[in-house]
Amino acid sequence: MPYRENDNTKLIKHSITRFLSYREHSKCELHRKLTAKEYDPQLCWDWIEKFADQGLQSDERFTESFVRQKLAKGLGEARINAELSQHNIAKSVVIQVMKELQPDWFELAKGVFLKRFGAHPEQDLKAKQKQQRFMFYRGFNHEQVMYAMESAEI
C-alpha cells in the first residue's frame, strides 16, 4: 500500500505542476480539480500548501490575474467579488488587489454600456430597464449604471 500512496503523491505533484503551468489557480480551485480525480483530499491540501510555501502557487497572484481578466471582459466589482468568493479568496486579498489596480468602475461601466448599446440609448422605459438589468448582471452598481446611461445620452 505505501507504493500506491507514493504513486498518488507523484500524480498529485504532477497534476498541480501541470495546472499551474497553464495559468494561476487558487488553492480552492486546485483542490477541487484534484479531488475530482479522486485523490485523497488531505494529501491534496498538503501538497497545495507545499507549493504555496515555495511560492509556486499564490492566491494573491491568482486574484490579480483573475481581476485583470474580468476587468478586460467588462465586469463590475460585484460580479468579480461574487466569482472570487467561489474560490474562497480572503477578503483582505481582494481588497489589496483592488487597491493596487484601482479600476475606475464608472468609466468601465460607461465603456461596457457604449460597446453594448451604442451612443444612443433607448427612450422606451422597457428597453431602458432591459439595459439596466444587463449592466446590473455585469456587476455594476446603481450609480455606475446611471452614470453610464447618462453619459451615453450626451
CSV table of C-alpha atoms in Angstrom, one decimal:
chain,number,residue,atom,x,y,z
A,1,MET,CA,0.0,0.0,0.0
A,2,PRO,CA,2.8,2.5,0.6
A,3,TYR,CA,3.7,2.2,-3.1
A,4,ARG,CA,0.2,3.2,-4.0
A,5,GLU,CA,0.3,6.3,-1.8
A,6,ASN,CA,3.7,7.2,-3.2
A,7,ASP,CA,2.3,6.8,-6.7
A,8,ASN,CA,-0.6,9.2,-5.7
A,9,THR,CA,1.8,11.7,-4.4
A,10,LYS,CA,3.7,11.8,-7.7
A,11,LEU,CA,0.4,12.1,-9.6
A,12,ILE,CA,-0.8,14.9,-7.3
A,13,LYS,CA,2.5,16.8,-7.7
A,14,HIS,CA,2.5,16.3,-11.4
A,15,SER,CA,-1.1,17.5,-11.7
A,16,ILE,CA,-0.5,20.6,-9.6
A,17,THR,CA,2.6,21.4,-11.7
A,18,ARG,CA,0.6,20.9,-14.9
A,19,PHE,CA,-2.3,23.1,-13.7
A,20,LEU,CA,0.0,25.9,-12.6
A,21,SER,CA,1.9,25.8,-15.9
A,22,TYR,CA,-1.2,26.8,-17.8
A,23,ARG,CA,-2.3,29.7,-15.6
A,24,GLU,CA,-2.6,30.8,-12.0
A,25,HIS,CA,-5.0,28.8,-9.9
A,26,SER,CA,-6.5,29.4,-6.4
A,27,LYS,CA,-5.9,26.8,-3.7
A,28,CYS,CA,-9.6,26.0,-3.7
A,29,GLU,CA,-9.6,25.5,-7.4
A,30,LEU,CA,-6.6,23.2,-7.3
A,31,HIS,CA,-8.2,21.2,-4.5
A,32,ARG,CA,-11.5,20.9,-6.4
A,33,LYS,CA,-9.7,19.7,-9.6
A,34,LEU,CA,-7.5,17.2,-7.7
A,35,THR,CA,-10.4,15.7,-5.7
A,36,ALA,CA,-12.4,15.4,-8.9
A,37,LYS,CA,-9.6,12.9,-9.9
A,38,GLU,CA,-10.4,11.1,-6.6
A,39,TYR,CA,-7.2,11.8,-4.9
A,40,ASP,CA,-7.1,11.8,-1.1
A,41,PRO,CA,-8.4,15.3,-0.1
A,42,GLN,CA,-6.0,15.8,2.8
A,43,LEU,CA,-3.0,14.7,0.8
A,44,CYS,CA,-4.1,17.2,-1.9
A,45,TRP,CA,-4.2,20.0,0.7
A,46,ASP,CA,-0.8,19.1,2.0
A,47,TRP,CA,0.8,19.3,-1.5
A,48,ILE,CA,-1.1,22.5,-2.4
A,49,GLU,CA,0.3,24.1,0.8
A,50,LYS,CA,3.8,22.9,-0.1
A,51,PHE,CA,3.5,24.5,-3.5
A,52,ALA,CA,2.2,27.7,-1.8
A,53,ASP,CA,5.1,27.7,0.7
A,54,GLN,CA,7.6,27.5,-2.2
A,55,GLY,CA,5.9,30.4,-3.9
A,56,LEU,CA,4.8,28.3,-6.8
A,57,GLN,CA,1.1,28.8,-6.0
A,58,SER,CA,-0.2,32.1,-4.8
A,59,ASP,CA,-3.8,33.2,-4.1
A,60,GLU,CA,-2.6,36.8,-4.4
A,61,ARG,CA,-1.2,36.2,-7.9
A,62,PHE,CA,-4.3,34.3,-8.9
A,63,THR,CA,-6.6,37.1,-7.6
A,64,GLU,CA,-4.6,39.8,-9.5
A,65,SER,CA,-4.7,37.8,-12.7
A,66,PHE,CA,-8.4,36.9,-12.3
A,67,VAL,CA,-9.4,40.6,-11.6
A,68,ARG,CA,-7.4,41.8,-14.6
A,69,GLN,CA,-9.0,39.2,-16.9
A,70,LYS,CA,-12.5,40.1,-15.6
A,71,LEU,CA,-11.9,43.9,-16.0
A,72,ALA,CA,-10.8,43.3,-19.6
A,73,LYS,CA,-14.1,41.5,-20.1
A,74,GLY,CA,-16.0,44.5,-18.7
A,75,LEU,CA,-17.3,43.0,-15.5
A,76,GLY,CA,-18.1,45.2,-12.5
A,77,GLU,CA,-17.0,44.9,-8.9
A,78,ALA,CA,-20.0,43.0,-7.6
A,79,ARG,CA,-19.7,40.3,-10.2
A,80,ILE,CA,-15.9,40.0,-9.7
A,81,ASN,CA,-16.3,39.7,-6.0
A,82,ALA,CA,-19.1,37.1,-6.4
A,83,GLU,CA,-16.9,35.0,-8.7
A,84,LEU,CA,-13.9,35.3,-6.4
A,85,SER,CA,-15.9,34.1,-3.4
A,86,GLN,CA,-16.4,30.8,-5.2
A,87,HIS,CA,-12.6,30.5,-5.0
A,88,ASN,CA,-12.5,31.1,-1.2
A,89,ILE,CA,-10.2,34.1,-1.6
A,90,ALA,CA,-9.7,36.0,1.6
A,91,LYS,CA,-11.5,39.4,1.5
A,92,SER,CA,-8.2,41.1,2.6
A,93,VAL,CA,-6.5,39.8,-0.5
A,94,VAL,CA,-9.3,41.0,-2.8
A,95,ILE,CA,-9.2,44.5,-1.1
A,96,GLN,CA,-5.5,44.7,-1.5
A,97,VAL,CA,-5.6,43.7,-5.2
A,98,MET,CA,-8.4,46.2,-5.9
A,99,LYS,CA,-6.4,48.9,-4.1
A,100,GLU,CA,-3.4,48.2,-6.3
A,101,LEU,CA,-5.3,48.0,-9.6
A,102,GLN,CA,-7.6,51.0,-8.8
A,103,PRO,CA,-10.1,50.3,-11.5
A,104,ASP,CA,-12.4,53.2,-12.5
A,105,TRP,CA,-15.7,51.5,-12.2
A,106,PHE,CA,-17.7,54.4,-13.6
A,107,GLU,CA,-15.6,54.6,-16.8
A,108,LEU,CA,-15.6,50.8,-17.2
A,109,ALA,CA,-19.4,50.8,-16.9
A,110,LYS,CA,-19.6,53.6,-19.5
A,111,GLY,CA,-17.4,51.7,-21.8
A,112,VAL,CA,-19.4,48.5,-21.4
A,113,PHE,CA,-22.6,50.4,-22.0
A,114,LEU,CA,-21.4,52.1,-25.1
A,115,LYS,CA,-20.0,48.9,-26.5
A,116,ARG,CA,-23.2,47.0,-26.0
A,117,PHE,CA,-25.8,49.7,-26.7
A,118,GLY,CA,-24.1,52.4,-28.6
A,119,ALA,CA,-24.2,56.2,-28.1
A,120,HIS,CA,-27.9,56.4,-28.5
A,121,PRO,CA,-29.7,54.7,-25.6
A,122,GLU,CA,-33.3,53.7,-25.8
A,123,GLN,CA,-36.0,56.1,-24.7
A,124,ASP,CA,-38.6,53.4,-24.1
A,125,LEU,CA,-39.0,52.5,-20.4
A,126,LYS,CA,-38.9,48.7,-21.0
A,127,ALA,CA,-35.8,49.0,-23.2
A,128,LYS,CA,-34.1,51.1,-20.6
A,129,GLN,CA,-34.9,48.6,-17.9
A,130,LYS,CA,-33.5,45.9,-20.0
A,131,GLN,CA,-30.3,47.8,-20.4
A,132,GLN,CA,-30.1,48.4,-16.7
A,133,ARG,CA,-30.6,44.7,-15.9
A,134,PHE,CA,-27.8,43.9,-18.3
A,135,MET,CA,-25.5,46.3,-16.5
A,136,PHE,CA,-26.5,45.0,-13.1
A,137,TYR,CA,-25.9,41.5,-14.3
A,138,ARG,CA,-22.4,42.5,-15.3
A,139,GLY,CA,-21.8,43.6,-11.7
A,140,PHE,CA,-22.1,47.4,-11.7
A,141,ASN,CA,-24.0,49.2,-9.0
A,142,HIS,CA,-26.9,51.7,-9.5
A,143,GLU,CA,-24.7,54.8,-9.5
A,144,GLN,CA,-22.3,53.4,-12.1
A,145,VAL,CA,-25.2,52.3,-14.3
A,146,MET,CA,-26.9,55.7,-14.1
A,147,TYR,CA,-23.6,57.3,-14.9
A,148,ALA,CA,-23.1,55.1,-18.0
A,149,MET,CA,-26.6,55.6,-19.3
A,150,GLU,CA,-26.4,59.4,-18.7
A,151,SER,CA,-23.0,59.6,-20.4
A,152,ALA,CA,-24.4,57.8,-23.5
A,153,GLU,CA,-27.3,60.3,-23.8
A,154,ILE,CA,-24.9,63.2,-24.2
